[in-house]
Short mmCIF file of C-alpha atoms in Angstrom, two decimals:
data_model
loop_
_atom_site.label_atom_id
_atom_site.label_comp_id
_atom_site.label_asym_id
_atom_site.label_seq_id
_atom_site.Cartn_x
_atom_site.Cartn_y
_atom_site.Cartn_z
CA UNK A 10 -6.49 -2.72 12.04
CA UNK A 11 -9.21 -1.04 15.38
CA UNK A 12 -10.76 -2.90 18.20
CA UNK A 13 -13.80 -4.74 16.73
CA UNK A 14 -16.08 -3.28 19.41
CA UNK A 15 -15.16 0.21 18.21
CA UNK A 16 -15.85 -0.53 14.57
CA UNK A 17 -19.24 -0.48 12.89
CA UNK A 18 -18.22 -1.22 9.32
CA UNK A 19 -18.08 1.19 6.39
CA UNK A 20 -20.41 3.76 7.92
CA UNK A 21 -18.34 4.25 11.08
CA UNK A 22 -16.48 7.47 11.82
CA UNK A 23 -18.18 9.47 9.09
CA UNK A 24 -17.40 6.94 6.35
CA UNK A 25 -20.86 6.74 4.83
CA UNK A 26 -20.63 7.36 1.09
CA UNK A 27 -24.10 7.30 -0.49
CA UNK A 28 -24.07 7.13 -4.25
CA UNK A 29 -25.05 10.12 -6.36
CA UNK A 30 -24.84 9.53 -10.05
CA UNK A 31 -22.15 6.90 -9.58
CA UNK A 32 -19.97 9.23 -7.48
CA UNK A 33 -19.37 9.22 -3.74
CA UNK A 34 -21.37 11.93 -2.03
CA UNK A 35 -19.95 14.11 0.71
CA UNK A 36 -20.68 12.90 4.24
CA UNK A 37 -22.88 14.94 6.53
CA UNK A 38 -19.75 16.48 8.07
CA UNK A 39 -18.57 17.78 4.72
CA UNK A 40 -21.72 18.45 2.71
CA UNK A 41 -21.98 22.11 3.69
CA UNK A 42 -18.48 22.94 2.43
CA UNK A 43 -18.30 23.90 -1.27
CA UNK A 44 -16.18 21.66 -3.46
CA UNK A 45 -13.17 23.13 -5.16
CA UNK A 46 -10.89 21.93 -7.94
CA UNK A 47 -7.33 22.64 -6.80
CA UNK A 48 -4.62 23.84 -9.13
CA UNK A 49 -1.57 21.71 -9.73
CA UNK A 50 0.44 23.73 -7.22
CA UNK A 51 -2.10 22.88 -4.52
CA UNK A 52 -1.89 19.18 -5.37
CA UNK A 53 1.87 19.37 -5.01
CA UNK A 54 1.44 21.17 -1.70
CA UNK A 55 -0.80 18.37 -0.38
CA UNK A 56 1.61 15.64 -1.45
CA UNK A 57 4.48 17.53 0.16
CA UNK A 58 2.44 17.89 3.37
CA UNK A 59 1.94 14.12 3.44
CA UNK A 60 5.67 13.55 2.95
CA UNK A 61 6.59 16.10 5.64
CA UNK A 62 4.10 14.64 8.12
CA UNK A 63 5.75 11.22 7.91
CA UNK A 64 9.11 12.80 8.81
CA UNK A 65 7.82 15.20 11.45
CA UNK A 66 5.15 13.32 13.42
CA UNK A 67 5.73 10.71 16.14
CA UNK A 68 2.59 9.08 17.52
CA UNK A 69 0.87 5.92 18.68
CA UNK A 70 -2.66 4.82 18.06
CA UNK A 71 -5.24 2.22 17.07
CA UNK A 72 -5.97 1.50 13.44
CA UNK A 73 -8.48 -0.50 11.41
CA UNK A 74 -8.69 -1.67 7.82
CA UNK A 75 -12.12 -2.72 6.57
CA UNK A 76 -12.81 -4.37 3.19
CA UNK A 77 -16.07 -4.50 1.23
CA UNK A 78 -15.65 -8.29 1.08
CA UNK A 79 -16.19 -8.42 4.84
CA UNK A 80 -12.60 -8.61 6.04
CA UNK A 81 -11.42 -6.44 8.90
CA UNK A 82 -8.05 -6.19 10.65
CA UNK A 83 -7.13 -4.15 13.70
CA UNK A 84 -3.69 -3.08 14.89
CA UNK A 85 -1.79 -0.96 17.35
CA UNK A 86 0.68 1.45 15.77
CA UNK A 87 3.81 3.13 17.08
CA UNK A 88 5.58 5.57 14.75
CA UNK A 89 8.73 7.47 15.70
CA UNK A 90 10.91 9.92 13.79
CA UNK A 91 13.74 12.28 14.61
CA UNK A 92 13.40 14.19 11.35
CA UNK A 93 15.78 11.88 9.54
CA UNK A 94 15.19 8.32 10.71
CA UNK A 95 11.73 6.78 10.72
CA UNK A 96 10.79 3.57 12.47
CA UNK A 97 7.41 1.93 12.85
CA UNK A 98 5.98 -0.89 14.92
CA UNK A 99 2.68 -2.51 13.91
CA UNK A 100 1.15 -5.08 16.26
CA UNK A 101 -1.70 -7.15 14.85
CA UNK A 102 -4.65 -7.54 17.21
CA UNK A 103 -6.41 -10.23 15.16
CA UNK A 104 -5.37 -13.75 14.23
CA UNK A 105 -2.00 -15.21 15.16
CA UNK A 106 0.19 -12.82 17.22
CA UNK A 107 2.65 -10.94 15.03
CA UNK A 108 4.49 -7.66 15.19
CA UNK A 109 6.19 -5.94 12.26
CA UNK A 110 8.99 -3.41 12.63
CA UNK A 111 10.26 -1.32 9.75
CA UNK A 112 13.30 0.98 9.74
CA UNK A 113 14.24 2.14 6.27
CA UNK A 114 14.44 -1.00 4.12
CA UNK A 115 14.96 -3.30 7.12
CA UNK A 116 11.76 -5.18 7.99
CA UNK A 117 11.48 -7.65 10.87
CA UNK A 118 8.35 -9.70 11.49
CA UNK A 119 8.12 -11.21 14.98
CA UNK A 120 6.16 -14.49 15.12
CA UNK A 121 6.25 -15.43 18.82
CA UNK A 122 4.23 -18.65 18.51
CA UNK A 123 6.81 -19.98 16.05
CA UNK A 124 9.72 -18.56 18.07
CA UNK A 125 10.83 -16.83 14.89
CA UNK A 126 11.79 -13.40 13.56
CA UNK A 127 11.78 -13.08 9.78
CA UNK A 128 14.08 -10.39 8.41
CA UNK A 129 13.93 -8.83 4.96
CA UNK A 130 15.45 -5.77 3.31
CA UNK A 131 12.93 -4.23 0.96
CA UNK A 132 10.67 -1.22 0.49
CA UNK A 133 7.36 -1.69 2.24
CA UNK A 134 4.20 0.41 1.96
CA UNK A 135 3.16 2.31 5.06
CA UNK A 136 -0.15 2.19 6.85
CA UNK A 137 -1.80 4.10 4.04
CA UNK A 138 -0.36 2.29 1.04
CA UNK A 139 1.90 4.29 -1.25
CA UNK A 140 0.94 7.75 0.05
CA UNK A 141 4.36 8.35 1.58
CA UNK A 142 5.91 7.62 -1.84
CA UNK A 143 3.29 9.46 -3.89
CA UNK A 144 4.58 11.49 -6.82
CA UNK A 145 2.76 14.80 -7.22
CA UNK A 146 3.33 15.10 -10.97
CA UNK A 147 2.00 11.58 -11.58
CA UNK A 148 -1.00 12.26 -9.34
CA UNK A 149 -1.88 15.25 -11.51
CA UNK A 150 -1.56 13.19 -14.70
CA UNK A 151 -3.78 10.34 -13.60
CA UNK A 152 -6.19 11.83 -11.02
CA UNK A 153 -8.42 14.87 -10.63
CA UNK A 154 -8.34 16.30 -7.13
CA UNK A 155 -10.88 18.38 -5.30
CA UNK A 156 -11.63 19.32 -1.74
CA UNK A 157 -14.95 17.93 -0.49
CA UNK A 158 -14.93 19.61 2.90
CA UNK A 159 -13.78 19.07 6.45
CA UNK A 160 -14.42 16.29 8.94
CA UNK A 161 -13.23 14.97 12.29
CA UNK A 162 -11.46 11.61 12.66
CA UNK A 163 -10.06 10.15 15.90
CA UNK A 164 -10.30 13.59 17.50
CA UNK A 165 -8.41 15.26 14.63
CA UNK A 166 -9.86 18.04 12.49
CA UNK A 167 -9.17 17.05 8.89
CA UNK A 168 -9.45 18.33 5.32
CA UNK A 169 -11.10 15.80 3.01
CA UNK A 170 -9.60 15.39 -0.45
CA UNK A 171 -11.07 13.34 -3.27
CA UNK A 172 -8.71 11.96 -5.93
CA UNK A 173 -10.88 10.85 -8.86
CA UNK A 174 -9.22 8.73 -11.58
CA UNK A 175 -9.06 10.15 -15.08
CA UNK A 176 -9.76 6.72 -16.60
CA UNK A 177 -11.17 3.31 -15.66
CA UNK A 178 -7.74 1.71 -15.17
CA UNK A 179 -7.26 2.83 -11.58
CA UNK A 180 -9.35 3.32 -8.46
CA UNK A 181 -10.18 6.61 -6.77
CA UNK A 182 -9.32 7.73 -3.24
CA UNK A 183 -10.78 9.93 -0.54
CA UNK A 184 -8.32 10.89 2.14
CA UNK A 185 -8.58 12.76 5.40
CA UNK A 186 -5.54 14.95 6.22
CA UNK A 187 -5.21 16.18 9.80
CA UNK A 188 -4.95 19.94 10.28
CA UNK A 189 -2.38 21.40 10.35
CA UNK A 190 0.09 18.49 10.30
CA UNK A 191 -0.99 16.88 7.01
CA UNK A 192 -0.92 13.40 8.58
CA UNK A 193 -3.36 11.11 6.78
CA UNK A 194 -5.75 9.73 9.42
CA UNK A 195 -8.24 8.00 7.13
CA UNK A 196 -8.32 6.70 3.56
CA UNK A 197 -11.06 5.21 1.41
CA UNK A 198 -10.38 3.35 -1.84
CA UNK A 199 -13.28 3.87 -4.25
CA UNK A 200 -14.37 1.52 -7.02
CA UNK A 201 -15.30 2.49 -10.56
CA UNK A 202 -18.92 3.17 -9.48
CA UNK A 203 -17.80 5.24 -6.49
CA UNK A 204 -18.41 2.45 -3.99
CA UNK A 205 -16.08 2.08 -1.00
CA UNK A 206 -13.89 -0.97 -1.61
CA UNK A 207 -11.68 -0.50 1.42
CA UNK A 208 -11.35 1.88 4.32
CA UNK A 209 -8.35 2.42 6.58
CA UNK A 210 -8.70 4.72 9.58
CA UNK A 211 -7.40 5.59 13.01
CA UNK A 212 -9.94 5.22 15.81
CA UNK A 213 -7.51 6.72 18.32
CA UNK A 214 -4.23 8.57 17.93
CA UNK A 215 -1.95 10.10 20.57
CA UNK A 216 0.70 12.73 19.84
CA UNK A 217 1.30 13.62 23.51
CA UNK A 218 3.22 10.50 24.59
CA UNK A 219 4.80 9.14 21.39
CA UNK A 220 7.59 6.56 21.30
CA UNK A 221 11.16 7.61 20.54
CA UNK A 222 13.35 6.24 17.78
CA UNK A 223 15.68 4.76 20.40
CA UNK A 224 12.83 2.93 22.16
CA UNK A 225 11.56 1.30 18.97
CA UNK A 226 15.07 0.43 17.77
CA UNK A 227 15.70 -1.35 21.09
CA UNK A 228 12.46 -3.31 20.72
CA UNK A 229 13.27 -4.19 17.11
CA UNK A 230 16.70 -5.49 18.13
CA UNK A 231 15.44 -7.54 21.10
CA UNK A 232 15.69 -11.10 19.75
CA UNK A 233 16.21 -13.01 23.01
CA UNK A 234 14.76 -16.51 22.76
CA UNK A 235 13.82 -16.08 19.11
CA UNK A 236 15.46 -17.47 15.97
CA UNK A 237 16.37 -14.89 13.31
CA UNK A 238 15.59 -16.05 9.78
CA UNK A 239 17.07 -13.69 7.18
CA UNK A 240 15.38 -13.79 3.79
CA UNK A 241 18.16 -12.71 1.41
CA UNK A 242 16.79 -10.49 -1.33
CA UNK A 243 18.68 -8.84 -4.19
CA UNK A 244 17.33 -5.51 -5.46
CA UNK A 245 17.33 -5.30 -9.24
CA UNK A 246 15.20 -3.94 -12.10
CA UNK A 247 12.72 -5.60 -14.42
CA UNK A 248 15.11 -5.31 -17.38
CA UNK A 249 18.07 -6.63 -15.41
CA UNK A 250 15.88 -9.53 -14.31
CA UNK A 251 15.01 -10.25 -17.95
CA UNK A 252 11.54 -8.68 -18.29
CA UNK A 253 10.07 -5.61 -19.97
CA UNK A 254 6.73 -4.10 -20.93
CA UNK A 255 6.12 -4.36 -24.68
CA UNK A 256 4.18 -1.09 -24.47
CA UNK A 257 3.48 1.24 -21.51
CA UNK A 258 0.28 0.46 -19.63
CA UNK A 259 -1.90 3.25 -18.22
CA UNK A 260 1.04 5.22 -16.89
CA UNK A 261 2.39 2.37 -14.76
CA UNK A 262 6.17 2.66 -14.72
CA UNK A 263 8.61 -0.07 -13.63
CA UNK A 264 10.10 0.36 -10.18
CA UNK A 265 12.23 -1.87 -7.97
CA UNK A 266 12.40 -5.63 -8.34
CA UNK A 267 13.43 -8.14 -5.68
CA UNK A 268 14.65 -11.68 -6.11
CA UNK A 269 15.81 -14.23 -3.58
CA UNK A 270 19.59 -14.42 -3.39
CA UNK A 271 19.45 -18.07 -2.36
CA UNK A 272 17.64 -18.92 -5.58
CA UNK A 273 20.35 -17.13 -7.55
CA UNK A 274 23.04 -19.08 -5.73
CA UNK A 275 21.20 -22.33 -6.38
CA UNK A 276 21.24 -21.48 -10.10
CA UNK A 277 17.57 -22.20 -10.63
CA UNK A 278 16.39 -21.56 -14.21
CA UNK A 279 14.36 -18.55 -13.04
CA UNK A 280 14.56 -17.37 -9.42
CA UNK A 281 11.38 -16.21 -7.70
CA UNK A 282 11.02 -12.53 -8.55
CA UNK A 283 8.80 -9.58 -7.61
CA UNK A 284 8.65 -6.44 -9.77
CA UNK A 285 6.73 -3.32 -8.79
CA UNK A 286 4.97 -0.98 -11.22
CA UNK A 287 3.39 2.33 -10.17
CA UNK A 288 1.45 5.25 -11.62
CA UNK A 289 2.82 7.46 -8.85
CA UNK A 290 0.09 6.49 -6.37
CA UNK A 291 -1.35 3.06 -7.11
CA UNK A 292 1.06 0.13 -7.37
CA UNK A 293 0.97 -3.35 -8.88
CA UNK A 294 3.34 -6.19 -8.00
CA UNK A 295 4.14 -8.85 -10.59
CA UNK A 296 5.43 -12.13 -9.15
CA UNK A 297 7.31 -14.50 -11.46
CA UNK A 298 8.02 -18.17 -10.77
CA UNK A 299 8.68 -21.29 -12.85
CA UNK A 300 5.48 -22.76 -14.30
CA UNK A 301 4.40 -26.05 -12.70
CA UNK A 302 1.42 -27.65 -14.49
CA UNK A 303 0.52 -29.82 -11.51
CA UNK A 304 0.44 -26.88 -9.11
CA UNK A 305 -0.71 -24.02 -11.32
CA UNK A 306 -3.03 -25.61 -13.88
CA UNK A 307 -3.52 -23.84 -17.19
CA UNK A 308 -6.35 -21.30 -16.92
CA UNK A 309 -6.16 -17.86 -15.32
CA UNK A 310 -7.27 -17.33 -11.72
CA UNK A 311 -8.86 -14.15 -10.40
CA UNK A 312 -9.37 -13.09 -6.81
CA UNK A 313 -11.32 -10.06 -5.56
CA UNK A 314 -10.50 -8.93 -2.02
CA UNK A 315 -12.17 -5.54 -2.09
CA UNK A 316 -9.57 -3.01 -3.18
CA UNK A 317 -6.91 -5.68 -3.67
CA UNK A 318 -7.24 -7.60 -6.92
CA UNK A 319 -5.25 -10.66 -8.00
CA UNK A 320 -4.77 -12.26 -11.42
CA UNK A 321 -2.62 -15.38 -11.89
CA UNK A 322 -1.94 -16.97 -15.27
CA UNK A 323 0.66 -18.61 -17.45
CA UNK A 324 2.81 -15.87 -18.98
CA UNK A 325 3.40 -15.54 -22.71
CA UNK A 326 6.88 -16.98 -22.23
CA UNK A 327 5.19 -20.32 -21.46
CA UNK A 328 7.58 -21.52 -18.78
CA UNK A 329 6.61 -18.78 -16.32
CA UNK A 330 3.69 -18.46 -13.92
CA UNK A 331 2.79 -14.80 -13.38
CA UNK A 332 0.76 -13.45 -10.47
CA UNK A 333 -0.32 -9.79 -10.58
CA UNK A 334 -1.51 -8.16 -7.34
CA UNK A 335 -2.56 -4.56 -6.84
CA UNK A 336 -5.21 -2.07 -5.77
CA UNK A 337 -6.36 -1.54 -9.35
CA UNK A 338 -9.19 -2.94 -11.52
CA UNK A 339 -8.81 -6.41 -13.00
CA UNK A 340 -8.53 -4.91 -16.49
CA UNK A 341 -5.32 -3.11 -15.47
CA UNK A 342 -3.82 -6.36 -14.17
CA UNK A 343 -4.78 -8.07 -17.43
CA UNK A 344 -3.16 -5.34 -19.53
CA UNK A 345 0.08 -5.54 -17.55
CA UNK A 346 0.10 -9.34 -17.79
CA UNK A 347 -0.49 -9.15 -21.56
CA UNK A 348 2.31 -6.62 -22.10
CA UNK A 349 5.04 -8.19 -19.98
CA UNK A 350 7.55 -10.16 -22.03
CA UNK A 351 11.12 -11.47 -21.77
CA UNK A 352 13.87 -9.09 -22.84
CA UNK A 353 15.09 -10.19 -26.23
#
C-alpha cells in the first residue's frame, strides 16, 4: 500500500533487519538505545495506547505493504474519528480500481469498473492487522516484549517495540509507535528465524488536514450510478455453527463466525462459514464448505504468501472442505485443522 517509486523493498525507511543469531538486529537508528524488557504493566500501557490512538487520531496518508514473496500493494488512507465513531477509507493504487470504506461492522467495497458496491456487515482488521483488537493479557502470555530503541518513520518519531513469540506456533512482530500519540506507523512480521516476512508502513502521514467523520460518511453513502450488492451474513459462534476444537491449540480461542444468510435460507446441507480464532494478537480464519471431489481433489494444499499462510484439506468429517488462513506458521494451521471437529 505506497507509491512504487517511493518504495525500495524491505530495507526502505529503516527496515533493514540483519540476522544475529537467528534474531532481528536493531537498525542503525535504534542500535545505540539499550534494550529493555518491559513489565506486564508496560505492555498493557502500550496496548492501551494503540487502542486510544485509533479513537483519538484523524489523519490521511500513503501506505505500503511489502511481502517477502515479492508482492507489494500501495494505498491512500483516510481515517476519521470523533472519539466515538471511527470510519476509514482505503483506496487501492495498484491493480483494478477499488475503494473500501469501513464504519463499525459496515464494510462497503466500491468497484467502479463493475459499476458495483459490495456491502457486508462483519468485523474487519485495520491497516495493521489485529492491533486495534489486541488483548494485553494474551500478548503477555504468548509474546515477550522489549524496547529496541527509537526511529523515525514518515516524519514521525517512534518507539520501536519487539514482540518475540514464546513458542514456534506464532510469528513475531516489530512495531513502530509514534510519539506521543501511540499510533502504529510501521509493522514488521518476523518469521521463526527472525526474517522479515511482511512489512507495512506509512511513507507519508498528515495530521494537519484530516478528513471528518461527516465527510467520509457522505462519500461512503454516495452510490449514484452504482449497484449495491448486499452480502447477507449471520454472526454466530463455532459451536452454534456445529464445530468445536477437540483440544485447545496454542492459545488460539474461538471468536466470531460468519455464515451467508442466503445459504441458510436455501437450506444447503452446510452453508459457507468462516470462523475466527485468535491468541489475542495473531488470528486464523477457518473457512468451511461442502466437499466437492471434482473441485477440491483429495490431498492437502499449502500456500506461502510471506506472512500469510494457507492450508486447505478435507476435514475429518469427510464431507467438508476446510481452508485455514492466517499470519501464523503452517504447523499452527495444521494443528487447528487436526483439532476441529463437528459438535457431537
